Amino acid sequence: MEKINEEKQKVKYPIGFKLILIVAVLVLLVLGLSTALVVYMVSRDSETKAKDTNLTLNEVTAQTVESWLVTTQNNALGFFNDSLLSQNKKTENDMFDDFCFRNPEVWFIQSQGSGLKVSPQSEIYKSGVTKEFSAWIKENDEAVENARNGKVEILNLTPVMEQTSLCIFFPYEVNGKAQSASVGFNATKVVDLMTNSRMNTSFILDKNGNVLVSSNNENPEGEGYLQAAGRVINNAVMDEAQLMERDDSGYGWYIAYKKIAGEMFVVTCISENKIFQTVRQTAYRIVLISMAILFMAILLIRFFSKTLTNPIHSLVGAARQIETGDYEIDLEAKTRDEIGLLTNRFVAMTKGLAERERLKDSMSRFTNKAIAEKAMNGQLALGGENRECTIFFSDIRSFTAMSEKLTPQEVVEFLNEYMTKMVNCVVRTHGTVDKYIGDAIMAVWGAPESAGSAAGDAWNAVVGALMMRSELYQLNKKREAEGKPLIKIGCGINSGSVVAGQIGSDLRMEYTVIGDAVNLASRTEALNKPFQTDILITENTYKLIGDRLVVEEMPSVHVKGKENEIKMYAVINVKGVKGVKTLKEVRDLLGFHEIDKSQVNTDEEEKKYKIGK
């Protein structure tokens, strides 16, 4: 029996994978939407609060700085007014010393009437600074002139003092005459006055966007906020506002500014990155928590899926076992859900299949397996159909004489051994054993199953007969060694139209073939005895496959009821196959004797045929 190797089919999309995928998608979808919604709402809220805080800080810083600058200017103006009232130069110098003591941040004061007065602290901080102050004031004569005309202007003194310093040019009158005055001072105090926070940075720009005073805060985003603020101030059309501006690196900044005295702008900024940093950190934590939840969900689903997949795998394994014909499965429902119910039904089905298989096996011992399957499926009904078939008959020579020397038990054992080997040849060539007639075998190729063509069925029948010859030869060698008589058989093969189907009654039916072609096959088998051959085929079969066989034509036979003689051919071998090449070799191999064809004496008692000349 041909062995069939089946590959274990791999499941492309396991249930566990599907469950994990579905849950993962749902979890990611829910958490993703929730995270996006939270991030959006928190982002908008954070942005609004940050902008409000930035604007408030700017207003507070502007008021504080402007107040301090006005105080510094008023202190200097007070000194000038007091010095006008003093006619004593020594008293004026004492007044300036007192002024410097009370205003330690002042570097110098200057007016047209009093001239340049430099704080001793300035000379201590930088030697020769008096000349530098004089030269610097002359360089900024435009500011001096603007102050004389009643305009307050504040300039950057930092290049002279090499630390954050400012100079206020302001007007004042002497005896009704407009003059200019200025006061230079250390602006470090201004930096301290600026209201800064962990996220906000404040600084002062002039009307051209140049930095006058900057915060001591170090910004991790770099100095880009100065670029953004400079653009805002250069394009400012209002005295105060808050705008979004990006620096050269692409960082976004919220710039709040307010114009104060001296055409200066107090600016407070906060980066977009800082505003949303907390939001991003929150989103990151949510993502981590989501991943942890997803991981736990996958573990739970993995554990749960095994309660589904393990029983299903057991069912699949049992199904493969049934496919091989093994119905003795060891399967038990371990759950009380639908899978458990399916398992119980599967076990019940398996028992039914096992019973059906036993019934079919029992039936196939009494008839052909294909016929048994059709009968069990209800595909056979009383009646028949016309088929083109090849019919085979075989018979043991001198069986009556052999059986007389054997006990009934020995006869049965002998026939069982013989029939097993012969029937196996029929089955292997896809034929159907029609019936046993004592020691004779009737077989058919083409009904109920066909090879697809009349020639194919005829070829299978002849190959089956040649296989019987080989099997019988081996069996005779064994019997000869045991001292038992040799077996000789005759096989007759004919092809033609028959009626195939269930013959009988509703109570007892038998699948068989009937027709003239069957009768001719039976009579052809009988001719093997006078012709001293083992396999004879009619010209009907020869016409189908004769070009593939080595044969020897025998005398034509006139069959009773037929007008024309029928040619007979003794099968020697298949063309191209090693082995016997002549009929004489066949006879020598099987123990038949040579005959004179012209002297063959047929069965005169039945007179079913006569030998042609």
XYZ file of C-alpha atoms in Angstrom:
613
model
C 0.000 0.000 0.000
C 1.406 3.375 -1.073
C 2.529 5.503 1.836
C 1.214 9.059 1.899
C 3.353 11.698 3.588
C 1.367 14.705 4.776
C 2.991 17.944 5.799
C 1.744 19.524 8.945
C -0.135 22.608 7.869
C 0.908 25.813 9.534
C -1.774 28.195 10.727
C -1.144 31.579 9.115
C -3.143 33.626 11.610
C -3.450 31.820 14.982
C -6.340 32.693 17.281
C -3.927 33.874 19.976
C -2.330 36.287 17.507
C -5.744 37.587 16.423
C -6.862 38.144 20.015
C -3.627 39.916 20.902
C -3.860 42.033 17.744
C -7.484 43.020 18.407
C -6.852 43.889 22.062
C -3.634 45.720 21.190
C -5.416 47.790 18.551
C -8.277 48.603 20.938
C -5.935 49.478 23.815
C -3.710 51.582 21.569
C -6.746 53.273 20.018
C -8.359 54.108 23.369
C -5.131 55.137 25.054
C -3.955 56.975 21.946
C -7.161 59.000 21.675
C -7.172 59.635 25.429
C -3.536 60.717 25.379
C -4.088 62.954 22.360
C -7.125 64.563 24.004
C -5.292 65.083 27.309
C -2.222 66.480 25.556
C -4.367 68.826 23.468
C -6.368 70.138 26.422
C -3.354 70.434 28.733
C -1.337 72.060 25.947
C -3.975 74.722 25.347
C -4.341 75.322 29.076
C -0.583 75.479 29.629
C -0.170 77.820 26.684
C -2.855 80.177 27.964
C -1.452 80.225 31.497
C 2.117 80.697 30.257
C 1.115 83.637 28.046
C -0.824 85.297 30.877
C 2.062 84.802 33.296
C 4.587 86.095 30.774
C 2.531 89.225 30.127
C 2.026 89.855 33.864
C 5.738 89.456 34.579
C 6.521 91.898 31.802
C 4.162 94.529 33.175
C 5.545 94.168 36.717
C 9.147 94.286 35.479
C 8.500 97.335 33.294
C 6.890 99.255 36.156
C 9.672 98.343 38.589
C 12.516 99.191 36.201
C 10.882 102.398 35.016
C 10.285 103.484 38.611
C 13.905 102.854 39.526
C 15.191 104.720 36.460
C 12.936 107.684 37.217
C 14.174 107.685 40.813
C 17.793 107.655 39.626
C 17.066 110.555 37.236
C 15.252 112.508 39.941
C 18.111 111.990 42.376
C 20.543 113.422 39.836
C 18.181 116.298 39.078
C 17.853 116.996 42.796
C 21.624 117.223 43.104
C 21.801 119.722 40.249
C 19.100 121.842 41.813
C 20.807 121.794 45.199
C 24.194 122.655 43.680
C 22.722 125.745 42.023
C 21.788 127.106 45.390
C 25.295 126.592 46.779
C 27.839 129.354 46.078
C 30.653 127.499 47.766
C 32.678 125.156 45.635
C 33.775 123.144 48.664
C 30.200 122.753 49.769
C 29.236 121.540 46.268
C 31.978 118.889 46.392
C 30.772 117.755 49.793
C 27.275 117.538 48.404
C 28.516 115.347 45.491
C 30.347 113.054 47.879
C 27.189 112.750 49.913
C 25.248 112.099 46.704
C 27.661 109.309 45.664
C 27.430 107.807 49.135
C 23.655 107.703 48.936
C 23.722 106.535 45.250
C 26.640 104.082 45.046
C 25.483 102.770 41.654
C 26.124 106.180 39.974
C 29.312 106.427 37.858
C 29.005 110.109 36.986
C 26.666 113.035 36.589
C 27.031 115.799 34.039
C 25.289 119.053 33.188
C 26.117 122.228 31.288
C 26.238 124.206 34.487
C 28.048 121.784 36.772
C 30.183 120.010 34.216
C 31.261 116.340 34.573
C 31.455 114.944 38.072
C 32.798 111.362 38.356
C 32.191 109.157 41.378
C 35.356 108.065 43.176
C 34.124 104.520 42.760
C 34.456 104.917 38.992
C 38.166 105.765 39.187
C 38.682 102.930 41.614
C 36.892 100.523 39.265
C 38.701 101.792 36.148
C 41.664 104.165 36.095
C 41.389 107.106 33.674
C 37.700 106.598 33.221
C 36.991 110.365 33.517
C 38.517 111.041 30.126
C 36.605 108.118 28.658
C 33.345 109.510 30.048
C 34.074 112.923 28.512
C 34.925 111.400 25.159
C 31.852 109.170 25.236
C 29.495 112.117 26.015
C 30.990 114.101 23.124
C 30.409 111.069 20.819
C 26.732 111.073 21.823
C 26.160 114.799 21.276
C 22.909 113.937 19.519
C 21.524 112.540 22.783
C 22.742 115.695 24.538
C 20.956 117.860 22.019
C 17.797 115.768 22.284
C 17.830 116.190 26.070
C 18.244 119.974 25.678
C 15.144 119.866 23.507
C 13.160 118.156 26.255
C 13.559 114.486 25.290
C 14.711 111.781 27.671
C 17.079 109.226 26.120
C 18.900 106.290 27.653
C 22.072 104.870 26.072
C 24.255 101.866 26.716
C 27.331 102.693 28.796
C 28.489 99.112 29.053
C 31.303 99.420 26.400
C 33.009 102.045 28.592
C 32.665 100.352 31.987
C 32.817 96.762 30.646
C 29.875 95.815 32.841
C 26.175 96.421 32.526
C 25.828 100.194 32.682
C 23.399 102.840 31.362
C 23.348 106.605 30.920
C 20.201 108.745 31.113
C 20.186 112.002 29.135
C 17.386 114.271 30.396
C 16.421 117.965 30.232
C 16.392 120.488 33.053
C 16.120 124.276 33.264
C 18.478 126.796 34.790
C 16.984 130.219 35.194
C 14.327 129.408 32.621
C 16.876 128.238 30.085
C 16.666 124.651 28.781
C 19.806 122.627 29.349
C 20.779 118.934 29.213
C 21.993 116.697 31.967
C 23.028 113.058 32.193
C 23.674 110.444 34.816
C 25.675 107.265 34.214
C 25.184 104.346 36.539
C 25.799 100.682 37.151
C 22.692 98.871 35.768
C 23.344 95.682 37.670
C 20.664 96.818 40.076
C 18.258 96.902 37.136
C 19.001 93.226 36.441
C 18.148 92.425 40.028
C 14.908 94.359 39.698
C 13.758 92.313 36.714
C 11.102 89.778 37.586
C 12.352 86.428 36.288
C 11.220 82.868 36.834
C 12.400 79.363 36.047
C 10.736 79.582 32.638
C 10.703 83.356 31.868
C 13.556 85.681 30.931
C 13.410 89.499 31.097
C 15.766 92.038 29.478
C 15.830 95.608 28.115
C 16.251 96.613 24.459
C 16.653 100.005 22.866
C 14.414 101.258 20.079
C 16.660 99.539 17.489
C 16.372 96.167 19.159
C 19.869 96.255 20.679
C 20.365 94.724 24.125
C 20.852 97.221 26.936
C 20.334 95.011 29.962
C 19.998 91.254 29.866
C 19.042 88.744 32.514
C 21.601 86.622 34.294
C 19.461 83.552 33.555
C 21.117 81.043 31.243
C 18.679 79.809 28.642
C 19.201 76.197 27.431
C 17.750 77.156 24.059
C 20.621 79.600 23.512
C 20.427 83.313 22.662
C 17.692 82.822 20.069
C 15.209 84.747 22.203
C 17.285 87.921 21.589
C 16.933 87.403 17.830
C 13.195 86.898 18.160
C 12.787 89.911 20.485
C 14.872 92.122 18.183
C 12.556 91.314 15.263
C 9.482 92.055 17.392
C 10.837 95.435 18.592
C 11.971 96.482 15.107
C 8.447 95.829 13.826
C 6.598 97.100 16.893
C 3.648 99.390 16.137
C 2.289 99.496 19.701
C 3.844 100.457 23.019
C 3.025 97.111 24.549
C 1.939 93.700 23.213
C 2.708 89.971 23.223
C 3.580 88.121 20.013
C 4.875 84.740 18.886
C 8.191 84.879 17.038
C 10.715 82.247 15.934
C 14.468 82.577 16.038
C 16.938 81.466 13.353
C 17.012 77.922 14.792
C 13.243 77.541 14.524
C 12.529 77.801 18.265
C 9.273 79.565 19.036
C 9.132 82.355 21.639
C 6.278 84.279 23.184
C 7.613 87.866 23.382
C 5.840 90.323 25.734
C 7.184 93.894 25.591
C 6.388 97.320 27.064
C 7.870 100.680 26.134
C 9.199 102.761 29.049
C 11.007 106.078 29.460
C 14.031 106.677 27.285
C 12.469 104.805 24.354
C 13.496 101.524 25.948
C 11.536 98.310 25.781
C 11.291 95.943 28.702
C 10.897 92.468 27.205
C 9.865 89.234 28.912
C 9.883 85.958 26.950
C 9.181 82.288 27.369
C 10.020 79.534 24.901
C 7.359 77.387 23.303
C 9.560 74.420 24.126
C 9.392 75.154 27.856
C 5.644 75.658 27.778
C 5.055 72.231 26.296
C 7.932 70.471 28.046
C 5.718 69.513 30.970
C 3.016 68.391 28.531
C 5.494 66.206 26.678
C 6.742 64.715 29.913
C 3.172 63.984 30.934
C 2.471 62.430 27.532
C 5.647 60.376 27.829
C 4.543 59.046 31.222
C 1.100 58.252 29.814
C 2.727 56.361 26.924
C 4.895 54.373 29.338
C 1.854 53.528 31.455
C -0.047 52.608 28.274
C 2.745 50.302 27.173
C 2.744 48.654 30.596
C -1.030 48.206 30.402
C -0.720 46.829 26.880
C 2.002 44.415 27.966
C -0.133 43.167 30.847
C -3.107 42.860 28.496
C -1.025 40.813 26.057
C 0.069 38.490 28.858
C -3.525 38.032 30.002
C -4.768 37.479 26.434
C -1.908 35.064 25.806
C -2.918 33.090 28.888
C -6.608 33.249 27.960
C -5.970 32.284 24.305
C -4.331 29.055 25.428
C -7.670 27.990 26.925
C -9.008 28.250 23.370
C -6.068 27.198 21.238
C -4.942 24.177 23.258
C -8.304 22.368 22.912
C -8.434 23.395 19.244
C -4.925 22.030 18.680
C -6.072 18.799 20.299
C -9.049 18.723 17.928
C -6.764 19.380 14.945
C -4.438 16.583 16.047
C -7.419 14.251 16.439
C -8.654 15.270 12.975
C -5.248 14.422 11.471
C -5.358 11.096 13.306
C -8.777 10.394 11.776
C -7.446 11.345 8.322
C -4.928 8.507 8.626
C -7.768 6.098 9.411
C -7.095 5.865 13.151
C -10.376 6.464 14.983
C -9.137 5.499 18.456
C -8.639 9.046 19.743
C -7.928 10.024 23.338
C -9.805 13.309 23.656
C -11.710 14.727 26.622
C -13.472 18.072 27.081
C -11.701 20.101 29.765
C -13.915 23.193 29.658
C -17.628 23.804 29.911
C -17.840 26.390 27.159
C -18.520 26.087 23.412
C -15.093 24.489 22.886
C -15.951 21.783 25.417
C -19.301 21.208 23.679
C -17.524 20.983 20.323
C -15.054 18.477 21.778
C -17.885 16.254 23.050
C -19.626 16.396 19.669
C -16.317 15.641 17.939
C -15.773 12.567 20.116
C -19.324 11.410 19.369
C -18.739 11.980 15.655
C -15.490 10.003 15.828
C -17.282 7.057 17.354
C -19.811 7.194 14.530
C -17.029 7.354 11.947
C -15.275 4.417 13.582
C -18.487 2.395 13.457
C -19.011 3.443 9.842
C -15.444 2.490 8.964
C -15.834 -0.919 10.601
C -19.045 -1.424 8.644
C -17.369 -0.335 5.419
C -14.404 -2.594 6.110
C -16.747 -5.489 6.727
C -18.695 -4.738 3.565
C -15.516 -4.354 1.522
C -14.565 -7.891 2.455
C -17.699 -9.079 0.685
C -17.605 -6.595 -2.156
C -15.313 -3.932 -3.627
C -14.351 -1.007 -1.345
C -15.448 1.617 -3.887
C -18.810 -0.136 -4.221
C -19.115 -0.336 -0.440
C -18.511 3.436 -0.138
C -21.061 4.209 -2.844
C -23.584 1.889 -1.196
C -23.069 3.538 2.210
C -23.445 6.979 0.625
C -26.654 5.931 -1.101
C -25.153 6.351 -4.584
C -26.103 2.848 -5.757
C -29.637 2.031 -6.777
C -31.376 -0.907 -8.424
C -30.621 -0.753 -12.138
C -27.590 -0.324 -14.355
C -25.742 1.839 -16.866
C -23.820 1.152 -20.070
C -20.054 1.201 -19.558
C -16.991 0.384 -21.647
C -15.064 -2.113 -19.514
C -12.402 -4.773 -19.615
C -13.522 -8.062 -18.052
C -11.170 -10.589 -16.557
C -11.710 -14.267 -15.649
C -9.172 -16.604 -14.068
C -9.398 -20.254 -13.087
C -7.107 -22.798 -11.449
C -6.286 -25.773 -13.639
C -7.171 -29.200 -12.198
C -8.477 -27.632 -8.982
C -11.001 -30.462 -8.484
C -8.252 -33.068 -8.568
C -6.130 -31.003 -6.148
C -8.967 -30.421 -3.674
C -9.786 -34.143 -3.521
C -6.392 -34.719 -1.913
C -6.917 -31.977 0.706
C -9.092 -31.653 3.760
C -11.777 -28.948 3.674
C -9.683 -26.808 6.046
C -6.631 -27.136 3.802
C -8.711 -26.236 0.762
C -9.909 -23.047 2.494
C -6.390 -22.115 3.592
C -5.034 -22.769 0.111
C -7.732 -20.654 -1.572
C -7.321 -17.842 0.949
C -3.585 -17.654 0.328
C -4.037 -17.845 -3.440
C -6.937 -15.384 -3.589
C -5.140 -12.850 -1.363
C -2.199 -12.596 -3.759
C -4.356 -12.512 -6.908
C -6.879 -10.004 -5.571
C -4.048 -7.738 -4.422
C -2.917 -7.522 -8.066
C -6.430 -6.484 -9.069
C -6.627 -3.809 -6.374
C -3.173 -2.418 -7.137
C -4.154 -1.895 -10.782
C -7.425 -0.166 -9.788
C -9.677 -3.072 -10.750
C -12.808 -4.370 -9.037
C -13.323 -7.977 -7.975
C -16.797 -8.755 -9.251
C -17.215 -12.182 -7.675
C -15.569 -15.482 -6.739
C -16.857 -18.586 -8.495
C -15.287 -21.397 -6.546
C -11.620 -21.142 -7.446
C -12.364 -18.714 -10.281
C -12.069 -14.928 -10.059
C -14.078 -12.439 -12.073
C -12.762 -8.871 -12.103
C -13.632 -5.682 -13.980
C -11.669 -2.558 -14.943
C -13.829 0.441 -15.817
C -16.723 -0.074 -13.391
C -17.585 1.364 -10.995
C -14.309 3.373 -11.247
C -12.445 3.971 -14.495
C -8.920 5.014 -15.431
C -10.508 7.581 -17.735
C -10.428 5.679 -21.020
C -11.146 2.213 -22.383
C -7.458 1.821 -23.324
C -6.403 2.775 -19.795
C -8.730 0.201 -18.249
C -7.534 -2.484 -20.693
C -3.915 -1.681 -19.899
C -4.530 -1.954 -16.148
C -6.265 -5.326 -16.637
C -3.350 -6.811 -18.631
C -0.780 -5.400 -16.181
C -2.792 -6.937 -13.336
C -2.750 -10.338 -15.107
C 1.045 -10.107 -15.609
C 1.428 -9.265 -11.913
C -0.628 -12.384 -11.103
C 1.792 -14.423 -13.231
C 4.736 -13.027 -11.213
C 2.988 -13.580 -7.852
C 1.998 -17.117 -8.822
C 5.558 -17.897 -9.896
C 6.846 -16.851 -6.453
C 4.069 -18.778 -4.706
C 4.922 -21.936 -6.714
C 8.566 -21.676 -5.714
C 7.445 -21.697 -2.085
C 5.046 -24.600 -2.642
C 7.692 -26.553 -4.519
C 10.062 -26.149 -1.582
C 7.315 -27.444 0.720
C 6.630 -30.433 -1.545
C 3.222 -29.185 -2.580
C 1.820 -29.413 -6.131
C 2.291 -26.370 -8.370
C -0.636 -24.136 -9.307
C -1.467 -23.293 -12.893
C -4.069 -20.765 -13.887
C -5.643 -19.426 -17.024
C -6.654 -15.806 -17.470
C -9.075 -14.531 -20.085
C -9.436 -10.819 -20.878
C -11.953 -9.098 -23.149
C -12.990 -5.464 -23.635
C -16.388 -4.196 -24.678
C -19.739 -2.719 -23.714
C -21.511 -4.027 -20.635
C -24.373 -3.102 -18.360
C -22.969 -2.283 -14.896
C -25.080 -1.795 -11.820
C -27.055 -3.318 -8.998
C -28.618 -6.565 -10.129
C -31.137 -8.399 -7.971
C -34.110 -7.384 -5.847
C -34.857 -4.844 -3.124
C -33.975 -7.512 -0.542
C -30.748 -8.748 -2.110
C -28.673 -6.852 -4.630
C -25.275 -7.404 -6.155
C -23.120 -5.018 -8.130
C -21.929 -6.737 -11.306
C -21.545 -6.395 -15.060
C -23.475 -8.380 -17.637
C -23.414 -8.582 -21.387
C -21.915 -10.339 -24.335
C -18.454 -8.988 -23.516
C -18.603 -10.781 -20.150
C -19.535 -14.091 -21.761
C -16.697 -13.788 -24.277
C -14.210 -13.088 -21.481
C -15.357 -16.251 -19.682
C -15.004 -18.360 -22.819
C -11.602 -16.774 -23.541
C -10.371 -17.929 -20.135
C -11.415 -21.507 -20.960
C -9.252 -21.491 -24.108
C -6.059 -21.257 -22.029
C -6.293 -24.987 -21.315
C -6.227 -26.291 -24.909
C -3.810 -23.515 -25.987
C -1.446 -24.220 -23.037
C -1.283 -20.509 -22.165
C -1.856 -18.527 -18.988
C -3.076 -15.156 -20.331
C -5.287 -14.728 -23.391
C -6.760 -11.486 -24.669
C -9.319 -11.016 -27.416
C -8.834 -8.880 -30.482
C -11.104 -6.263 -28.806
C -8.505 -5.743 -26.090
C -5.623 -6.101 -28.540
C -6.934 -3.229 -30.662
C -6.816 -0.954 -27.617
C -3.286 -1.695 -26.290
C -1.690 -4.261 -28.610
C 1.057 -1.842 -29.666
C 2.375 -1.883 -26.090
C 2.484 -5.677 -25.661
C 4.589 -8.623 -26.795
C 1.980 -11.215 -27.920
C 1.633 -14.280 -30.094
C -1.472 -14.657 -32.192
C -3.387 -17.861 -31.545
C -5.868 -19.611 -33.865
C -9.097 -17.666 -34.325
C -12.152 -18.877 -32.454
C -15.691 -19.135 -33.701
C -17.957 -18.428 -30.765
C -21.478 -19.758 -30.747
C -23.934 -16.994 -31.588
C -21.368 -14.884 -33.483
C -20.972 -14.913 -37.251
C -17.313 -13.848 -37.459
C -14.329 -15.573 -35.930
C -12.591 -13.823 -33.032
C -8.847 -13.535 -32.905
C -7.040 -14.547 -29.732
C -3.623 -13.401 -28.516
C -1.377 -14.985 -25.892
C 0.261 -12.264 -23.752
C 4.006 -12.781 -23.384
C 5.283 -9.514 -21.891
C 5.193 -5.732 -22.057
C 7.391 -4.153 -24.709
C 10.653 -2.801 -23.355
C 10.470 -4.794 -20.102
C 13.092 -7.409 -19.259
C 11.860 -10.984 -19.092
C 10.380 -13.590 -21.373
C 10.241 -12.770 -25.075
C 8.458 -15.789 -26.605
C 5.507 -17.983 -25.774
C 7.865 -20.959 -25.480
C 9.756 -19.159 -22.704
C 6.468 -18.492 -20.937
C 5.473 -22.154 -21.139
C 8.901 -23.264 -19.922
C 8.656 -20.808 -17.015
C 5.180 -21.930 -15.953
C 5.492 -25.638 -16.728
C 3.163 -25.777 -19.763
C 3.924 -28.070 -22.723
C 4.209 -27.154 -26.371
C 1.226 -27.854 -28.636
C 0.449 -28.166 -32.266
C -2.045 -25.412 -32.914
C -3.689 -27.324 -35.731
C -4.293 -30.334 -33.505
C -5.895 -28.480 -30.581
C -8.975 -30.343 -29.289
C -11.479 -27.990 -27.662
C -14.271 -28.920 -25.302
C -16.575 -30.854 -27.582
C -19.129 -31.279 -24.825
C -20.139 -27.603 -24.629
C -19.491 -26.858 -28.298
C -19.304 -23.147 -27.505
C -16.532 -22.543 -29.975
C -14.458 -24.219 -32.669
C -10.928 -23.660 -33.886
C -10.571 -21.913 -37.216
C -8.257 -23.237 -39.854
